[in-house]
């Protein structure tokens, strides 16, 4: 008999088909949000699960799934998974690094450019019929070329963002827990600086940190106060890294020029004050959302699950301690 697995959210039919070659698949193509209660119920008899970053794989969920051997996120971020609980229960956890770097870096750049040149606000104004004629000092924005780009969190996606800056002749500075090896710094012409220098000097600051209790509100009122009033903040990482209240205050009071945000504290709910502010661009957590990349993410998660349930080490194992000794 094939092992039983759950796919917790709607995915491409090709992914379900692939999994069905190996497993008895319980899918959720209706895309009902399962939450803790739904996951507990549907995982009671499952050996594996493909999960999204929206699925709370808590200790309670793990405890309710006695047959579970693998939780395979189709996301690079895995702050939705209680890794310690997985390890404690001998459950392998995996993510999808590498396949979404360029697509996410592209969105960071789309937000950066749009914020610099005020594109959504200018378009809203035009659509509202307010454009009465060309004016010399209309909708002035900021230059991206030759500006200073700061990157907080210089993993694969941060480096992909930095490489794109070469074409704009930007100065690239970054801060990270650990400094990159010299060859990687050279490949993206990036200089390591301390966090305060990065906050003070960046014209555009892109956040690419993973979320954890340690990175909660990494950018709050104190950090925003160090930034230039002409600067733009871009967050394509996770909500909660930025203190949204503090950001709203800074944008409202002109202490920060603009922001491009793909992620929010408590999403999909977001602080309603964001909707009142013209100098912020808001997108619904679509950093990795191109068809090709979402397919690659889901297929990578499927690869991980197939390996894990075949008794092999999955390629993107997060907790090797969970492997049987
Ligand atoms: C990720 O892969 O972490 C993206 O944010 C999608 O959830």
mmCIF file of C-alpha atoms and ligand atoms in Angstrom:
data_model
loop_
_atom_site.group_PDB
_atom_site.id
_atom_site.type_symbol
_atom_site.label_atom_id
_atom_site.label_comp_id
_atom_site.label_asym_id
_atom_site.label_seq_id
_atom_site.Cartn_x
_atom_site.Cartn_y
_atom_site.Cartn_z
ATOM 1 C CA UNK A 1 0.000 0.000 0.000
ATOM 2 C CA UNK A 2 1.249 3.505 -0.851
ATOM 3 C CA UNK A 3 1.974 5.887 2.053
ATOM 4 C CA UNK A 4 -0.761 8.469 2.657
ATOM 5 C CA UNK A 5 0.176 12.119 2.354
ATOM 6 C CA UNK A 6 -1.512 15.527 2.484
ATOM 7 C CA UNK A 7 -0.948 18.507 0.196
ATOM 8 C CA UNK A 8 -2.182 21.325 2.418
ATOM 9 C CA UNK A 9 -2.912 24.032 -0.205
ATOM 10 C CA UNK A 10 -3.932 24.148 -3.852
ATOM 11 C CA UNK A 11 -0.993 23.474 -6.185
ATOM 12 C CA UNK A 12 -0.582 22.815 -9.908
ATOM 13 C CA UNK A 13 -2.270 19.557 -11.070
ATOM 14 C CA UNK A 14 1.112 18.358 -12.371
ATOM 15 C CA UNK A 15 2.400 18.302 -8.781
ATOM 16 C CA UNK A 16 -0.523 16.216 -7.551
ATOM 17 C CA UNK A 17 -0.020 13.852 -10.503
ATOM 18 C CA UNK A 18 3.649 13.428 -9.692
ATOM 19 C CA UNK A 19 2.929 12.723 -6.030
ATOM 20 C CA UNK A 20 0.148 10.301 -6.948
ATOM 21 C CA UNK A 21 2.778 8.100 -8.609
ATOM 22 C CA UNK A 22 4.276 7.502 -5.156
ATOM 23 C CA UNK A 23 1.567 8.162 -2.594
ATOM 24 C CA UNK A 24 -2.109 8.071 -1.812
ATOM 25 C CA UNK A 25 -2.724 11.815 -1.961
ATOM 26 C CA UNK A 26 -5.236 13.775 0.106
ATOM 27 C CA UNK A 27 -5.223 17.143 -1.660
ATOM 28 C CA UNK A 28 -6.798 20.501 -0.870
ATOM 29 C CA UNK A 29 -7.366 21.826 -4.368
ATOM 30 C CA UNK A 30 -10.340 23.800 -2.983
ATOM 31 C CA UNK A 31 -7.655 25.724 -1.042
ATOM 32 C CA UNK A 32 -9.548 25.846 2.236
ATOM 33 C CA UNK A 33 -7.215 27.251 4.923
ATOM 34 C CA UNK A 34 -6.787 24.336 7.321
ATOM 35 C CA UNK A 35 -5.206 26.029 10.345
ATOM 36 C CA UNK A 36 -4.118 24.059 13.399
ATOM 37 C CA UNK A 37 -7.438 22.202 13.784
ATOM 38 C CA UNK A 38 -7.681 21.250 10.118
ATOM 39 C CA UNK A 39 -4.058 20.111 9.947
ATOM 40 C CA UNK A 40 -4.475 17.994 13.088
ATOM 41 C CA UNK A 41 -7.514 16.290 11.604
ATOM 42 C CA UNK A 42 -6.065 15.697 8.146
ATOM 43 C CA UNK A 43 -2.625 14.579 9.378
ATOM 44 C CA UNK A 44 -3.857 11.968 11.866
ATOM 45 C CA UNK A 45 -3.263 9.145 9.364
ATOM 46 C CA UNK A 46 -0.542 10.708 7.123
ATOM 47 C CA UNK A 47 3.131 9.814 6.681
ATOM 48 C CA UNK A 48 3.996 13.089 4.974
ATOM 49 C CA UNK A 49 2.739 16.548 4.146
ATOM 50 C CA UNK A 50 3.518 19.291 1.645
ATOM 51 C CA UNK A 51 2.950 22.599 3.420
ATOM 52 C CA UNK A 52 2.956 26.298 2.554
ATOM 53 C CA UNK A 53 4.383 29.142 4.616
ATOM 54 C CA UNK A 54 0.790 29.836 5.707
ATOM 55 C CA UNK A 55 0.410 26.482 7.474
ATOM 56 C CA UNK A 56 1.080 26.506 11.222
ATOM 57 C CA UNK A 57 2.986 23.264 11.779
ATOM 58 C CA UNK A 58 3.020 23.641 15.549
ATOM 59 C CA UNK A 59 3.990 21.217 18.300
ATOM 60 C CA UNK A 60 0.253 20.511 18.726
ATOM 61 C CA UNK A 61 -0.069 19.573 15.048
ATOM 62 C CA UNK A 62 2.989 17.321 15.211
ATOM 63 C CA UNK A 63 1.713 15.617 18.371
ATOM 64 C CA UNK A 64 -1.581 14.831 16.621
ATOM 65 C CA UNK A 65 0.182 13.106 13.708
ATOM 66 C CA UNK A 66 1.705 9.871 15.085
ATOM 67 C CA UNK A 67 2.564 8.445 11.656
ATOM 68 C CA UNK A 68 4.160 11.619 10.301
ATOM 69 C CA UNK A 69 7.727 11.268 8.998
ATOM 70 C CA UNK A 70 8.214 14.388 6.857
ATOM 71 C CA UNK A 71 6.964 17.978 6.589
ATOM 72 C CA UNK A 72 8.035 19.497 3.269
ATOM 73 C CA UNK A 73 7.443 23.228 2.939
ATOM 74 C CA UNK A 74 7.051 24.662 -0.535
ATOM 75 C CA UNK A 75 8.757 27.858 0.616
ATOM 76 C CA UNK A 76 12.291 28.805 1.502
ATOM 77 C CA UNK A 77 11.148 30.433 4.764
ATOM 78 C CA UNK A 78 10.110 27.917 7.419
ATOM 79 C CA UNK A 79 9.115 30.042 10.385
ATOM 80 C CA UNK A 80 5.697 28.348 10.144
ATOM 81 C CA UNK A 81 7.259 25.046 11.257
ATOM 82 C CA UNK A 82 8.177 24.250 14.856
ATOM 83 C CA UNK A 83 11.502 22.660 13.964
ATOM 84 C CA UNK A 84 12.270 21.575 17.524
ATOM 85 C CA UNK A 85 8.925 19.771 17.761
ATOM 86 C CA UNK A 86 9.621 18.031 14.432
ATOM 87 C CA UNK A 87 13.064 16.948 15.572
ATOM 88 C CA UNK A 88 11.726 15.768 18.927
ATOM 89 C CA UNK A 89 9.175 13.579 17.138
ATOM 90 C CA UNK A 90 11.680 12.298 14.559
ATOM 91 C CA UNK A 91 9.905 14.173 11.763
ATOM 92 C CA UNK A 92 12.091 15.457 8.921
ATOM 93 C CA UNK A 93 11.448 19.054 7.830
ATOM 94 C CA UNK A 94 12.523 20.514 4.478
ATOM 95 C CA UNK A 95 12.292 23.793 2.544
ATOM 96 C CA UNK A 96 13.002 24.928 -1.037
ATOM 97 C CA UNK A 97 16.188 27.019 -1.125
ATOM 98 C CA UNK A 98 17.738 28.118 -4.407
ATOM 99 C CA UNK A 99 14.792 27.837 -6.772
ATOM 100 C CA UNK A 100 13.196 31.194 -5.963
ATOM 101 C CA UNK A 101 16.190 33.494 -5.527
ATOM 102 C CA UNK A 102 15.994 35.290 -8.871
ATOM 103 C CA UNK A 103 12.229 35.658 -8.890
ATOM 104 C CA UNK A 104 12.234 37.140 -5.390
ATOM 105 C CA UNK A 105 15.159 39.425 -6.253
ATOM 106 C CA UNK A 106 13.189 40.611 -9.297
ATOM 107 C CA UNK A 107 10.244 41.578 -7.096
ATOM 108 C CA UNK A 108 12.533 43.431 -4.675
ATOM 109 C CA UNK A 109 13.773 45.413 -7.673
ATOM 110 C CA UNK A 110 10.259 45.998 -9.000
ATOM 111 C CA UNK A 111 9.271 47.495 -5.637
ATOM 112 C CA UNK A 112 12.507 49.480 -5.400
ATOM 113 C CA UNK A 113 12.071 51.024 -8.856
ATOM 114 C CA UNK A 114 8.371 51.652 -8.370
ATOM 115 C CA UNK A 115 8.987 53.347 -5.020
ATOM 116 C CA UNK A 116 11.857 55.462 -6.385
ATOM 117 C CA UNK A 117 9.755 56.740 -9.284
ATOM 118 C CA UNK A 118 6.423 56.765 -7.399
ATOM 119 C CA UNK A 119 4.771 54.650 -10.086
ATOM 120 C CA UNK A 120 1.600 53.409 -8.343
ATOM 121 C CA UNK A 121 0.719 56.866 -6.959
ATOM 122 C CA UNK A 122 1.342 58.534 -10.327
ATOM 123 C CA UNK A 123 -0.777 55.920 -12.066
ATOM 124 C CA UNK A 124 -3.624 56.316 -9.556
ATOM 125 C CA UNK A 125 -3.506 60.080 -10.141
ATOM 126 C CA UNK A 126 -3.666 59.635 -13.924
ATOM 127 C CA UNK A 127 -6.521 57.113 -13.696
ATOM 128 C CA UNK A 128 -8.432 59.553 -11.463
ATOM 129 C CA UNK A 129 -8.377 62.014 -14.337
ATOM 130 C CA UNK A 130 -6.157 64.468 -12.480
ATOM 131 C CA UNK A 131 -3.530 64.848 -15.243
ATOM 132 C CA UNK A 132 -4.264 68.204 -16.842
ATOM 133 C CA UNK A 133 -0.979 68.520 -18.718
ATOM 134 C CA UNK A 134 2.774 67.995 -18.608
ATOM 135 C CA UNK A 135 4.647 70.029 -16.000
ATOM 136 C CA UNK A 136 8.376 70.398 -15.487
ATOM 137 C CA UNK A 137 8.229 69.600 -11.776
ATOM 138 C CA UNK A 138 5.596 66.905 -11.853
ATOM 139 C CA UNK A 139 5.963 63.616 -9.960
ATOM 140 C CA UNK A 140 9.656 64.022 -9.233
ATOM 141 C CA UNK A 141 11.218 60.814 -8.018
ATOM 142 C CA UNK A 142 14.625 59.596 -6.914
ATOM 143 C CA UNK A 143 17.432 58.283 -9.114
ATOM 144 C CA UNK A 144 18.287 54.645 -8.643
ATOM 145 C CA UNK A 145 21.483 54.730 -10.700
ATOM 146 C CA UNK A 146 24.585 55.668 -8.704
ATOM 147 C CA UNK A 147 22.597 55.557 -5.451
ATOM 148 C CA UNK A 148 23.604 53.448 -2.434
ATOM 149 C CA UNK A 149 21.832 50.126 -2.032
ATOM 150 C CA UNK A 150 21.852 48.553 1.421
ATOM 151 C CA UNK A 151 21.006 44.888 1.881
ATOM 152 C CA UNK A 152 20.231 43.455 5.297
ATOM 153 C CA UNK A 153 20.522 39.668 5.054
ATOM 154 C CA UNK A 154 23.026 38.652 2.389
ATOM 155 C CA UNK A 155 22.071 35.083 1.575
ATOM 156 C CA UNK A 156 21.359 33.838 -1.924
ATOM 157 C CA UNK A 157 18.473 36.266 -2.529
ATOM 158 C CA UNK A 158 20.420 39.216 -1.122
ATOM 159 C CA UNK A 159 23.289 38.431 -3.466
ATOM 160 C CA UNK A 160 20.884 38.177 -6.420
ATOM 161 C CA UNK A 161 19.534 41.631 -5.501
ATOM 162 C CA UNK A 162 23.095 42.973 -5.292
ATOM 163 C CA UNK A 163 24.130 41.548 -8.676
ATOM 164 C CA UNK A 164 21.232 43.371 -10.323
ATOM 165 C CA UNK A 165 22.588 46.648 -8.904
ATOM 166 C CA UNK A 166 25.751 46.325 -11.020
ATOM 167 C CA UNK A 167 23.780 47.445 -14.067
ATOM 168 C CA UNK A 168 22.719 50.596 -12.226
ATOM 169 C CA UNK A 169 26.256 51.499 -11.141
ATOM 170 C CA UNK A 170 25.148 51.523 -7.539
ATOM 171 C CA UNK A 171 27.300 51.398 -4.450
ATOM 172 C CA UNK A 172 26.251 48.221 -2.625
ATOM 173 C CA UNK A 173 26.691 47.832 1.120
ATOM 174 C CA UNK A 174 25.401 44.976 3.211
ATOM 175 C CA UNK A 175 25.114 43.689 6.722
ATOM 176 C CA UNK A 176 24.803 40.046 7.639
ATOM 177 C CA UNK A 177 25.430 37.819 10.639
ATOM 178 C CA UNK A 178 28.557 36.580 8.903
ATOM 179 C CA UNK A 179 30.627 38.333 6.287
ATOM 180 C CA UNK A 180 30.658 36.773 2.813
ATOM 181 C CA UNK A 181 33.875 35.219 1.467
ATOM 182 C CA UNK A 182 35.877 37.686 -0.649
ATOM 183 C CA UNK A 183 35.000 36.042 -3.982
ATOM 184 C CA UNK A 184 31.260 36.311 -3.262
ATOM 185 C CA UNK A 185 31.615 39.952 -2.207
ATOM 186 C CA UNK A 186 33.537 40.649 -5.419
ATOM 187 C CA UNK A 187 30.899 38.919 -7.584
ATOM 188 C CA UNK A 188 28.297 41.417 -6.414
ATOM 189 C CA UNK A 189 30.706 44.289 -5.682
ATOM 190 C CA UNK A 190 29.292 44.566 -2.163
ATOM 191 C CA UNK A 191 31.007 46.001 0.933
ATOM 192 C CA UNK A 192 30.332 44.644 4.405
ATOM 193 C CA UNK A 193 29.408 47.390 6.900
ATOM 194 C CA UNK A 194 27.961 47.473 10.407
ATOM 195 C CA UNK A 195 24.209 47.773 10.727
ATOM 196 C CA UNK A 196 24.265 51.415 11.795
ATOM 197 C CA UNK A 197 26.398 52.468 8.814
ATOM 198 C CA UNK A 198 24.062 50.596 6.504
ATOM 199 C CA UNK A 199 21.007 52.327 7.984
ATOM 200 C CA UNK A 200 22.620 55.771 7.794
ATOM 201 C CA UNK A 201 24.043 55.464 4.267
ATOM 202 C CA UNK A 202 21.454 53.512 2.266
ATOM 203 C CA UNK A 203 19.294 55.311 -0.273
ATOM 204 C CA UNK A 204 17.442 52.029 -0.767
ATOM 205 C CA UNK A 205 17.421 49.392 1.943
ATOM 206 C CA UNK A 206 16.259 45.878 1.045
ATOM 207 C CA UNK A 207 15.414 43.453 3.854
ATOM 208 C CA UNK A 208 16.088 39.777 3.272
ATOM 209 C CA UNK A 209 16.346 38.274 6.734
ATOM 210 C CA UNK A 210 14.600 35.098 7.795
ATOM 211 C CA UNK A 211 11.975 35.707 10.481
ATOM 212 C CA UNK A 212 12.541 34.351 13.984
ATOM 213 C CA UNK A 213 12.074 35.748 17.495
ATOM 214 C CA UNK A 214 15.652 37.085 17.130
ATOM 215 C CA UNK A 215 14.788 39.129 14.018
ATOM 216 C CA UNK A 216 11.403 40.405 15.285
ATOM 217 C CA UNK A 217 11.243 44.190 14.747
ATOM 218 C CA UNK A 218 14.817 44.371 13.468
ATOM 219 C CA UNK A 219 13.653 47.606 11.866
ATOM 220 C CA UNK A 220 11.771 49.676 14.454
ATOM 221 C CA UNK A 221 11.532 53.335 15.416
ATOM 222 C CA UNK A 222 15.207 53.580 16.456
ATOM 223 C CA UNK A 223 16.472 52.087 13.188
ATOM 224 C CA UNK A 224 14.110 54.165 11.043
ATOM 225 C CA UNK A 225 15.344 57.286 12.841
ATOM 226 C CA UNK A 226 18.857 56.556 11.572
ATOM 227 C CA UNK A 227 17.765 56.353 7.929
ATOM 228 C CA UNK A 228 17.872 59.261 5.492
ATOM 229 C CA UNK A 229 14.525 61.020 5.053
ATOM 230 C CA UNK A 230 15.052 60.494 1.309
ATOM 231 C CA UNK A 231 15.485 56.720 1.684
ATOM 232 C CA UNK A 232 13.196 53.870 0.616
ATOM 233 C CA UNK A 233 12.663 50.634 2.547
ATOM 234 C CA UNK A 234 11.862 47.394 0.708
ATOM 235 C CA UNK A 235 10.695 44.245 2.529
ATOM 236 C CA UNK A 236 10.289 41.012 0.564
ATOM 237 C CA UNK A 237 11.312 38.760 3.469
ATOM 238 C CA UNK A 238 8.729 38.317 6.228
ATOM 239 C CA UNK A 239 6.279 40.432 8.155
ATOM 240 C CA UNK A 240 7.364 41.100 11.724
ATOM 241 C CA UNK A 241 10.930 41.985 10.727
ATOM 242 C CA UNK A 242 9.650 45.546 10.474
ATOM 243 C CA UNK A 243 7.607 47.242 13.190
ATOM 244 C CA UNK A 244 4.713 48.273 10.924
ATOM 245 C CA UNK A 245 3.412 50.946 13.362
ATOM 246 C CA UNK A 246 6.825 52.610 13.477
ATOM 247 C CA UNK A 247 7.113 52.461 9.689
ATOM 248 C CA UNK A 248 3.700 54.038 9.207
ATOM 249 C CA UNK A 249 4.670 56.887 11.557
ATOM 250 C CA UNK A 250 7.964 57.458 9.707
ATOM 251 C CA UNK A 251 6.255 57.498 6.291
ATOM 252 C CA UNK A 252 3.484 59.802 7.503
ATOM 253 C CA UNK A 253 5.867 62.256 9.095
ATOM 254 C CA UNK A 254 8.190 62.360 6.076
ATOM 255 C CA UNK A 255 11.041 60.813 8.064
ATOM 256 C CA UNK A 256 11.267 58.152 5.334
ATOM 257 C CA UNK A 257 10.523 58.865 1.683
ATOM 258 C CA UNK A 258 8.904 55.607 0.608
ATOM 259 C CA UNK A 259 8.477 51.893 1.144
ATOM 260 C CA UNK A 260 7.712 48.816 -0.935
ATOM 261 C CA UNK A 261 6.263 45.986 1.105
ATOM 262 C CA UNK A 262 5.390 42.453 0.043
ATOM 263 C CA UNK A 263 4.952 41.135 3.596
ATOM 264 C CA UNK A 264 3.200 42.414 6.726
ATOM 265 C CA UNK A 265 2.817 41.736 10.403
ATOM 266 C CA UNK A 266 -0.197 39.438 10.841
ATOM 267 C CA UNK A 267 -0.823 39.070 7.072
ATOM 268 C CA UNK A 268 -3.154 38.658 5.273
ATOM 269 C CA UNK A 269 -4.598 41.293 7.603
ATOM 270 C CA UNK A 270 -2.580 44.462 7.412
ATOM 271 C CA UNK A 271 -2.527 47.656 9.374
ATOM 272 C CA UNK A 272 -5.320 49.702 7.748
ATOM 273 C CA UNK A 273 -3.211 52.854 8.059
ATOM 274 C CA UNK A 274 -1.036 51.575 5.204
ATOM 275 C CA UNK A 275 -4.035 51.970 2.895
ATOM 276 C CA UNK A 276 -4.226 55.688 3.688
ATOM 277 C CA UNK A 277 -0.600 56.417 2.813
ATOM 278 C CA UNK A 278 0.417 57.274 -0.730
ATOM 279 C CA UNK A 279 4.181 56.734 -0.387
ATOM 280 C CA UNK A 280 3.975 53.008 0.299
ATOM 281 C CA UNK A 281 3.561 50.244 -2.284
ATOM 282 C CA UNK A 282 1.751 47.148 -1.066
ATOM 283 C CA UNK A 283 1.815 43.711 -2.711
ATOM 284 C CA UNK A 284 0.239 40.487 -1.357
ATOM 285 C CA UNK A 285 3.285 38.279 -0.583
ATOM 286 C CA UNK A 286 4.074 37.498 -4.226
ATOM 287 C CA UNK A 287 7.887 37.505 -4.043
ATOM 288 C CA UNK A 288 8.272 34.038 -5.575
ATOM 289 C CA UNK A 289 5.101 34.153 -7.625
ATOM 290 C CA UNK A 290 6.013 33.446 -11.209
ATOM 291 C CA UNK A 291 4.472 30.326 -12.705
ATOM 292 C CA UNK A 292 7.849 28.719 -13.388
ATOM 293 C CA UNK A 293 9.193 29.417 -9.896
ATOM 294 C CA UNK A 294 6.068 28.293 -8.061
ATOM 295 C CA UNK A 295 6.180 25.085 -10.127
ATOM 296 C CA UNK A 296 9.864 24.602 -9.244
ATOM 297 C CA UNK A 297 9.126 25.189 -5.546
ATOM 298 C CA UNK A 298 6.301 22.655 -5.457
ATOM 299 C CA UNK A 299 8.303 20.082 -7.435
ATOM 300 C CA UNK A 300 11.292 20.586 -5.111
ATOM 301 C CA UNK A 301 9.024 19.993 -2.110
ATOM 302 C CA UNK A 302 7.714 16.867 -3.850
ATOM 303 C CA UNK A 303 11.323 15.664 -4.430
ATOM 304 C CA UNK A 304 12.003 16.148 -0.737
ATOM 305 C CA UNK A 305 8.914 14.205 0.286
ATOM 306 C CA UNK A 306 9.551 11.365 -2.162
ATOM 307 C CA UNK A 307 13.132 10.991 -0.880
ATOM 308 C CA UNK A 308 12.131 11.228 2.786
ATOM 309 C CA UNK A 309 9.432 8.573 2.543
ATOM 310 C CA UNK A 310 11.716 6.300 0.497
ATOM 311 C CA UNK A 311 14.082 6.258 3.486
ATOM 312 C CA UNK A 312 16.628 8.567 1.821
ATOM 313 C CA UNK A 313 18.003 11.856 3.063
ATOM 314 C CA UNK A 314 15.885 14.587 1.434
ATOM 315 C CA UNK A 315 17.974 17.157 -0.497
ATOM 316 C CA UNK A 316 16.842 20.131 1.601
ATOM 317 C CA UNK A 317 16.717 18.627 5.074
ATOM 318 C CA UNK A 318 16.557 21.296 7.797
ATOM 319 C CA UNK A 319 16.916 19.026 10.824
ATOM 320 C CA UNK A 320 19.414 16.199 10.232
ATOM 321 C CA UNK A 321 19.043 15.386 13.952
ATOM 322 C CA UNK A 322 15.645 13.901 13.062
ATOM 323 C CA UNK A 323 17.205 11.187 10.911
ATOM 324 C CA UNK A 324 17.086 7.763 12.518
ATOM 325 C CA UNK A 325 20.493 7.197 14.190
HETATM 326 C C1 LIG B 1 9.063 31.710 0.734
HETATM 327 O O1 LIG B 1 9.451 30.835 -0.043
HETATM 328 O O2 LIG B 1 9.451 31.764 1.900
HETATM 329 C C2 LIG B 1 8.095 32.692 0.197
HETATM 330 O O3 LIG B 1 7.912 33.750 1.057
HETATM 331 C C3 LIG B 1 6.776 32.009 -0.127
HETATM 332 O O4 LIG B 1 6.109 31.728 1.030
#
